[in-house]
PDB file of C-alpha atoms in Angstrom:
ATOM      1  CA  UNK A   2     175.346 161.413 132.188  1.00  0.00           C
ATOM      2  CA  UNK A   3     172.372 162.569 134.466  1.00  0.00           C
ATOM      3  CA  UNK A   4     170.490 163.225 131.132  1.00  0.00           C
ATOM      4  CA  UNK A   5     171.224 160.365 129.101  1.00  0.00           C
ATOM      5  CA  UNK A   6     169.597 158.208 132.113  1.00  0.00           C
ATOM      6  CA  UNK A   7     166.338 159.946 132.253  1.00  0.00           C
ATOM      7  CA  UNK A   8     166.296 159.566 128.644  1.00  0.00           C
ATOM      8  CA  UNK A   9     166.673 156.111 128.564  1.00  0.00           C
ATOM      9  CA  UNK A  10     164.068 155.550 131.678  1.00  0.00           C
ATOM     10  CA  UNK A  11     161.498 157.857 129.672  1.00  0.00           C
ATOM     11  CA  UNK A  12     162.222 155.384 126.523  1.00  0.00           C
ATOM     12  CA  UNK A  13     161.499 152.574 129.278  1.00  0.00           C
ATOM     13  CA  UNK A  14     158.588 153.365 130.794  1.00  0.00           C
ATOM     14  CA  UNK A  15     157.291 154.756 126.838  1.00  0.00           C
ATOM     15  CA  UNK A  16     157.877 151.586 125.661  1.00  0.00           C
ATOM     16  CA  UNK A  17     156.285 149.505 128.302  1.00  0.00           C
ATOM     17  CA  UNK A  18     153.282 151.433 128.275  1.00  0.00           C
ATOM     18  CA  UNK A  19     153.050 151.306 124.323  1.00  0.00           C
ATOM     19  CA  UNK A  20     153.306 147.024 124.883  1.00  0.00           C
ATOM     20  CA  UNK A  21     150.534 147.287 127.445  1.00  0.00           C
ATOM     21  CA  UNK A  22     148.042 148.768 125.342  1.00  0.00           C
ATOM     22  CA  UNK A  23     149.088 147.545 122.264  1.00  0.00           C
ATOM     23  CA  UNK A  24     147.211 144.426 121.250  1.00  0.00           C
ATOM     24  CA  UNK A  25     148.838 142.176 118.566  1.00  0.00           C
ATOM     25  CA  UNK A  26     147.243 142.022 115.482  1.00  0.00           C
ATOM     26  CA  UNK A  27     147.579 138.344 115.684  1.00  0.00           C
ATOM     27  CA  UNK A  28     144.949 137.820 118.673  1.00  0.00           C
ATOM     28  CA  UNK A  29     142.562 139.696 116.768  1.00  0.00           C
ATOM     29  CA  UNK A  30     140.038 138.435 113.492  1.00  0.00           C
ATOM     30  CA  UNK A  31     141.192 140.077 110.595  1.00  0.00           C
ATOM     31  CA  UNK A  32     137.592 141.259 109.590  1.00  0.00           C
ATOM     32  CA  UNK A  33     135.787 141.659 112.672  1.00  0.00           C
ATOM     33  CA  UNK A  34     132.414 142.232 111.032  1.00  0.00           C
ATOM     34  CA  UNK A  35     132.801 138.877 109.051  1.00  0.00           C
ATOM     35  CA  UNK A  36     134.215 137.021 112.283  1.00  0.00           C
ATOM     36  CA  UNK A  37     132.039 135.651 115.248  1.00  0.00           C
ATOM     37  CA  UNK A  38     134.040 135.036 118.381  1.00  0.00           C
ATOM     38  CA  UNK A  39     131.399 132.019 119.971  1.00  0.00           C
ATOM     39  CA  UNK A  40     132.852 131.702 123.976  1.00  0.00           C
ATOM     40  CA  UNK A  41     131.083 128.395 125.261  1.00  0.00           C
ATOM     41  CA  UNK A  42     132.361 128.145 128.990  1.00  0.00           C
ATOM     42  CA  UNK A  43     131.260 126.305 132.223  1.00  0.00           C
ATOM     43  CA  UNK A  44     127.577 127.272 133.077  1.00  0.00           C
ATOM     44  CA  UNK A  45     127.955 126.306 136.338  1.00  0.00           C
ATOM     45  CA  UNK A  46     131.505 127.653 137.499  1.00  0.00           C
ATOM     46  CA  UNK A  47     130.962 131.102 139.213  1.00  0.00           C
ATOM     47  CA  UNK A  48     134.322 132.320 137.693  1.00  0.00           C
ATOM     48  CA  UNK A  49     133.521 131.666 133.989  1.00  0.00           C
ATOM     49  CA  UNK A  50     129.934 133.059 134.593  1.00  0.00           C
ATOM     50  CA  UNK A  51     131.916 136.255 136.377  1.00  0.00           C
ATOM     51  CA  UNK A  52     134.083 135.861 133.436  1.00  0.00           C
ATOM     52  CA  UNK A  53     131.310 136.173 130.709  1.00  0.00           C
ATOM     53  CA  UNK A  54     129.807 138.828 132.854  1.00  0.00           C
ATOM     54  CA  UNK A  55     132.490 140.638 132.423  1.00  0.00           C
ATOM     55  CA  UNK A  56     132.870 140.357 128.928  1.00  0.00           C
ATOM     56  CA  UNK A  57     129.619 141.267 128.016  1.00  0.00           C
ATOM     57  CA  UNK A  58     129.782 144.285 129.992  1.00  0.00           C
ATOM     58  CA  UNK A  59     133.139 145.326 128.301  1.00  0.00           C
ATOM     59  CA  UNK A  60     132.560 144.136 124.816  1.00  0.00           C
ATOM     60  CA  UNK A  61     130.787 147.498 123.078  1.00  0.00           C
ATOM     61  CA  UNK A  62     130.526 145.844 119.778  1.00  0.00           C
ATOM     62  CA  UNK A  63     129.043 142.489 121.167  1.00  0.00           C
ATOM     63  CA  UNK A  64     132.025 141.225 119.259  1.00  0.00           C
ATOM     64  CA  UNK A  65     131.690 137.869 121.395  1.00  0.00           C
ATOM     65  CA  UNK A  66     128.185 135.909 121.831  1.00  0.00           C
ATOM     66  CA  UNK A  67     127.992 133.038 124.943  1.00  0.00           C
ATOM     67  CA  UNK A  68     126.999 129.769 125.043  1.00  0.00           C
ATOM     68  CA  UNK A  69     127.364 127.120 128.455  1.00  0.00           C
ATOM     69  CA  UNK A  70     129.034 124.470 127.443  1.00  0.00           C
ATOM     70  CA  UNK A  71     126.736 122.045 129.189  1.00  0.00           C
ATOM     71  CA  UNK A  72     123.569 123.272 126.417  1.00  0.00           C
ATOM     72  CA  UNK A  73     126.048 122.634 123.575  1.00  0.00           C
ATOM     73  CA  UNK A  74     128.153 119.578 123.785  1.00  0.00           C
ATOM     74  CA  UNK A  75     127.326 118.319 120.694  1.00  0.00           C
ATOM     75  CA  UNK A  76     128.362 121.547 119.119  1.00  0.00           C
ATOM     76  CA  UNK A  77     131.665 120.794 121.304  1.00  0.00           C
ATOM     77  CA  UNK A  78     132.347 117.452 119.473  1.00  0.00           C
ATOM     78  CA  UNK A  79     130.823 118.365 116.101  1.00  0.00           C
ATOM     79  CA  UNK A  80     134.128 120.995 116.027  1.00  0.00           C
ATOM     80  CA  UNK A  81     136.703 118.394 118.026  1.00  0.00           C
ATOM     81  CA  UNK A  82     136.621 120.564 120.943  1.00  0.00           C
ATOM     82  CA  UNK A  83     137.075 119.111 124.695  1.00  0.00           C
ATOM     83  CA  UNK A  84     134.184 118.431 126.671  1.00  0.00           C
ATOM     84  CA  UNK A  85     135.303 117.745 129.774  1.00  0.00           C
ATOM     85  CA  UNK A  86     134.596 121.540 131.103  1.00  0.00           C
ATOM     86  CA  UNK A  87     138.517 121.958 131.930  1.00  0.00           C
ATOM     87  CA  UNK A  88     138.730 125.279 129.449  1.00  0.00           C
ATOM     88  CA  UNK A  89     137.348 128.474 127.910  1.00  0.00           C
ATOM     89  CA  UNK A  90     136.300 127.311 124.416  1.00  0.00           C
ATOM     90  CA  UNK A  91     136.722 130.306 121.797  1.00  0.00           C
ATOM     91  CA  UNK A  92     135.436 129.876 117.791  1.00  0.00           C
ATOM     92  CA  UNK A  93     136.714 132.264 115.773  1.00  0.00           C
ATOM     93  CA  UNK A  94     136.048 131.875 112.039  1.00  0.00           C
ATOM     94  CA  UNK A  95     137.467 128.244 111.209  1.00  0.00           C
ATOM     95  CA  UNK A  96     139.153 127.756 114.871  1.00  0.00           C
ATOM     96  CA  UNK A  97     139.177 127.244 118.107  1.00  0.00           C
ATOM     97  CA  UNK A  98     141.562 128.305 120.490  1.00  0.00           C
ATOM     98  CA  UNK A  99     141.394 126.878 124.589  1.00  0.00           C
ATOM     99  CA  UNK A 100     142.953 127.595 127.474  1.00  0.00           C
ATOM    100  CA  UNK A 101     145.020 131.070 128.203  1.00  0.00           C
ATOM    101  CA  UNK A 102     145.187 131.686 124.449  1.00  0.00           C
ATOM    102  CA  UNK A 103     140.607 131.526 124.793  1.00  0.00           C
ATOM    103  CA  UNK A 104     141.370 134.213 127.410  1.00  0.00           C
ATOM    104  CA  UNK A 105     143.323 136.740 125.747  1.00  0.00           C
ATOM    105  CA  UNK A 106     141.880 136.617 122.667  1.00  0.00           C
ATOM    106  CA  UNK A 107     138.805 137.218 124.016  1.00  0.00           C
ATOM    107  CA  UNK A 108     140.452 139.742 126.456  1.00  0.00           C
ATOM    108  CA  UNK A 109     141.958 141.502 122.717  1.00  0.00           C
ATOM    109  CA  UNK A 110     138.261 142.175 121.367  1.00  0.00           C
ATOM    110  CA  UNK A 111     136.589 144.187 124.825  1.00  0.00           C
ATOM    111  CA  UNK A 112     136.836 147.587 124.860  1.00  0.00           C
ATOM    112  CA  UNK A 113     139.991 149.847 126.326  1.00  0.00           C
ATOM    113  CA  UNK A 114     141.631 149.643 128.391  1.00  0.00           C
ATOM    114  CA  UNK A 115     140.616 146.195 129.364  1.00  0.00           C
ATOM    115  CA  UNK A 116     141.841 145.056 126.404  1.00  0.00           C
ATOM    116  CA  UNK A 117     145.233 145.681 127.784  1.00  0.00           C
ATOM    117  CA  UNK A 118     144.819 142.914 129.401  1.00  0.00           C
ATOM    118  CA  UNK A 119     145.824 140.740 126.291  1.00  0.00           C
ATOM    119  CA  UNK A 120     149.278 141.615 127.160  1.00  0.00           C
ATOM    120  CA  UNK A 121     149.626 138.413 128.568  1.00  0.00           C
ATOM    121  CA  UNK A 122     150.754 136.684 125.391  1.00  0.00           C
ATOM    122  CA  UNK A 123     154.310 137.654 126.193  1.00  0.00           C
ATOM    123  CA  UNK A 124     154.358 134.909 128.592  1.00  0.00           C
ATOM    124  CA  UNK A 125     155.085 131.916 127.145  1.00  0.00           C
ATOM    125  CA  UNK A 126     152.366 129.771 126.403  1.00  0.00           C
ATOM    126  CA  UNK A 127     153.081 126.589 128.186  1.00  0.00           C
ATOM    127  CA  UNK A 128     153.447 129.194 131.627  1.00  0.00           C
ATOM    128  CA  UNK A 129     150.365 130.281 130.341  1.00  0.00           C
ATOM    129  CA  UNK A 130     148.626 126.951 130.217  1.00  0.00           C
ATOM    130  CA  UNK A 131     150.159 125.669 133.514  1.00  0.00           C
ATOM    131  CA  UNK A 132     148.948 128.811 135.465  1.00  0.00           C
ATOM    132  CA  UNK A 133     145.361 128.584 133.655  1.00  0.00           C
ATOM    133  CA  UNK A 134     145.002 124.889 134.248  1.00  0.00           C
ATOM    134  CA  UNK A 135     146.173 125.289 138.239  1.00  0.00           C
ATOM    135  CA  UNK A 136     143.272 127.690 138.264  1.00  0.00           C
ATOM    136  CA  UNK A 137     140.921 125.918 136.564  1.00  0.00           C
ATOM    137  CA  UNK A 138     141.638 122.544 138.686  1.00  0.00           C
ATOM    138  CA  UNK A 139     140.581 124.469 141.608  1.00  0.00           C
ATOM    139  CA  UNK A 140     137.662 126.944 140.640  1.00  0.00           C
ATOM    140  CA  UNK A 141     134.819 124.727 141.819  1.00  0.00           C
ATOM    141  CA  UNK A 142     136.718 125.169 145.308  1.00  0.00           C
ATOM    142  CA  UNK A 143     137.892 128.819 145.301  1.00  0.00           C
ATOM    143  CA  UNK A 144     134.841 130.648 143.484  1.00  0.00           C
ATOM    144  CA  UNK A 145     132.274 127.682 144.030  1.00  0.00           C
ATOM    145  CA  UNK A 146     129.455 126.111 141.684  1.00  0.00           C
ATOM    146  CA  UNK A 147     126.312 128.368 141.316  1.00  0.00           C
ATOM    147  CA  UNK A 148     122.978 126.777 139.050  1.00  0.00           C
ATOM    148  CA  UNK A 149     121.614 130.381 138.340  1.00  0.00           C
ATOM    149  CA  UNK A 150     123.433 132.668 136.345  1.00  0.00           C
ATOM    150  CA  UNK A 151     122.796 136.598 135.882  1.00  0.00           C
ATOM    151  CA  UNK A 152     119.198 137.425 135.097  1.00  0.00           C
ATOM    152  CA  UNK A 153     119.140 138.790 131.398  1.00  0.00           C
ATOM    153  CA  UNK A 154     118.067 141.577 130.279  1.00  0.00           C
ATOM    154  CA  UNK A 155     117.218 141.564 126.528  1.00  0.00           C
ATOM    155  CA  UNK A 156     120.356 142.645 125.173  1.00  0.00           C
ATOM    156  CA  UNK A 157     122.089 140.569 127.085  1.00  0.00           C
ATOM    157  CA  UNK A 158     119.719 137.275 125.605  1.00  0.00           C
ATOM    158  CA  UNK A 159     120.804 139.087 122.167  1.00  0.00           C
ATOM    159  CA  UNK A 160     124.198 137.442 122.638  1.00  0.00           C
ATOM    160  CA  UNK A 161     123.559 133.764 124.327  1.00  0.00           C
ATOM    161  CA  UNK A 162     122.945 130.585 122.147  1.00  0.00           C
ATOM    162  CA  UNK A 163     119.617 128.993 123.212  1.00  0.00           C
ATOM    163  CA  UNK A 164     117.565 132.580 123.533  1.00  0.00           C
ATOM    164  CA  UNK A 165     115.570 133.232 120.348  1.00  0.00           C
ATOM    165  CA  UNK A 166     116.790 136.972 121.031  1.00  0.00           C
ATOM    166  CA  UNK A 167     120.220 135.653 119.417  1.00  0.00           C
ATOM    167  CA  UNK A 168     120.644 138.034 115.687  1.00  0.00           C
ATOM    168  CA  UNK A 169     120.414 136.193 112.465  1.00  0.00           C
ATOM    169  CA  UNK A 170     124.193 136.138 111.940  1.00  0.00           C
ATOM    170  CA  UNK A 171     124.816 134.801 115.282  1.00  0.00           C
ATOM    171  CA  UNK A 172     122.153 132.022 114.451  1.00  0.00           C
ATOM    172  CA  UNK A 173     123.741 131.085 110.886  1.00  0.00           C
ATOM    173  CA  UNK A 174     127.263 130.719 112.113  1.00  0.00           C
ATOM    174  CA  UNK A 175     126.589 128.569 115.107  1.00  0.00           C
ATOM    175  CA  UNK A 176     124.354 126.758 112.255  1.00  0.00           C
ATOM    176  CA  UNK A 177     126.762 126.601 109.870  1.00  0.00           C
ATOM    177  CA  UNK A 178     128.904 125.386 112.411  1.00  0.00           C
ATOM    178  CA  UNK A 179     126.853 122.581 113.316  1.00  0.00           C
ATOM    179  CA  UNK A 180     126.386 121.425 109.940  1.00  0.00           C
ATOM    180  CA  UNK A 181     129.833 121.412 108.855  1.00  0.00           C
ATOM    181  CA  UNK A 182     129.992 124.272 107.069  1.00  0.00           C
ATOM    182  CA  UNK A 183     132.904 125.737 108.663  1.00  0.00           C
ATOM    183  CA  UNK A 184     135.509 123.445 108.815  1.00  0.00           C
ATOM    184  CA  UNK A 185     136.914 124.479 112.502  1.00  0.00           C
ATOM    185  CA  UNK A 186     140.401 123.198 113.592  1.00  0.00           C
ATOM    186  CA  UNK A 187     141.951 123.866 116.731  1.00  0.00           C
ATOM    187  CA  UNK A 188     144.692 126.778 116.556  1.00  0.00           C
ATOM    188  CA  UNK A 189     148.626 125.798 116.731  1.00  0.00           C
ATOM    189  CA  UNK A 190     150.465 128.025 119.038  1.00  0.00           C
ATOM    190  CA  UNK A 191     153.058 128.722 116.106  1.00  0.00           C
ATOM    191  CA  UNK A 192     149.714 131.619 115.421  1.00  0.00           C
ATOM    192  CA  UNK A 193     151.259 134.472 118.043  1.00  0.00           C
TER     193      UNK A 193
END
């Protein structure tokens, strides 16, 4: 009995661990080279400027390039995308995803184990939402407003919109973007 309970713990624990470091394939591009991830956040909310700090620091294969939303609005509504500020705006290919679903999929494309984090997609998305909007209600007042952002070094300008530093990739697919050459549409949830 003694050993069919530590068997079944060890499959536990196993398992668990295997789901925390597992990402689904669903959160991530199929083809990453082919795929720019475009994260246009709040330039003037210390936690989404923490936020991209964080990515950029974590994200080997500069997999995701920045842009403030602020800079870019009519990028925003050229795509259909809000532009009130109230969410993390991630393009990927021909979509856009907001909200928690921005956040893990952005969390699903840094390196290990910080990618883990994308575990949270076995929370139901409209817990999910609630939780991210709560935060995001209340940012200004909890992290505070902040008008200058990390000073960048060049590789770091490599990966904004707006420095001339940005690759020629990065430049056509934001200008493809603009010009309708993508036709971006924002993500159903139905996609996890």
């Amino acid at each position: 009995m003694m050993s069919f309970k530590f068997f079944f713990v060890t499959y536990a624990i196993v398992s668990l661990i295997r789901l925390i470091v597992t990402v689904p394939s669903t959160l991530i591009p199929e083809d990453l080279t082919k795929t720019r991830s475009l994260l246009m956040y709040d330039g003037v909310c210390n936690l989404c400027n923490g936020f991209v700090n964080f990515v950029a620091d974590h994200d080997e294969n500069h997999s995701v390039i920045f842009g403030a939303q602020q800079d870019h609005i009519e990028l925003l509504e050229k795509i259909g995308a809000p532009t009130d500020l109230s969410t993390l705006i991630l393009v990927q290919g021909d979509k856009f995803y907001l909200y928690s679903e921005a956040a893990l999929r952005t969390f699903a494309l840094l390196d290990q184990p910080y990618r883990s984090l994308a575990v949270g997609y076995v929370v139901p998305e409209f817990i999910r939402d609630a939780v991210y909007k709560q935060v995001a209600l209340y940012r200004y007042r909890i992290f505070g407003r902040s008008e200058k952002c990390r000073t960048p070094d060049p590789d770091f300008k490599s990966r904004f919109l707006g420095y001339d530093a940005l690759s020629d990739e990065d430049n056509k697919f934001v200008q493809d973007v603009m010009v309708g050459a993508h036709q971006i549409t924002k993500s159903s949830s139905s996609e996890f």
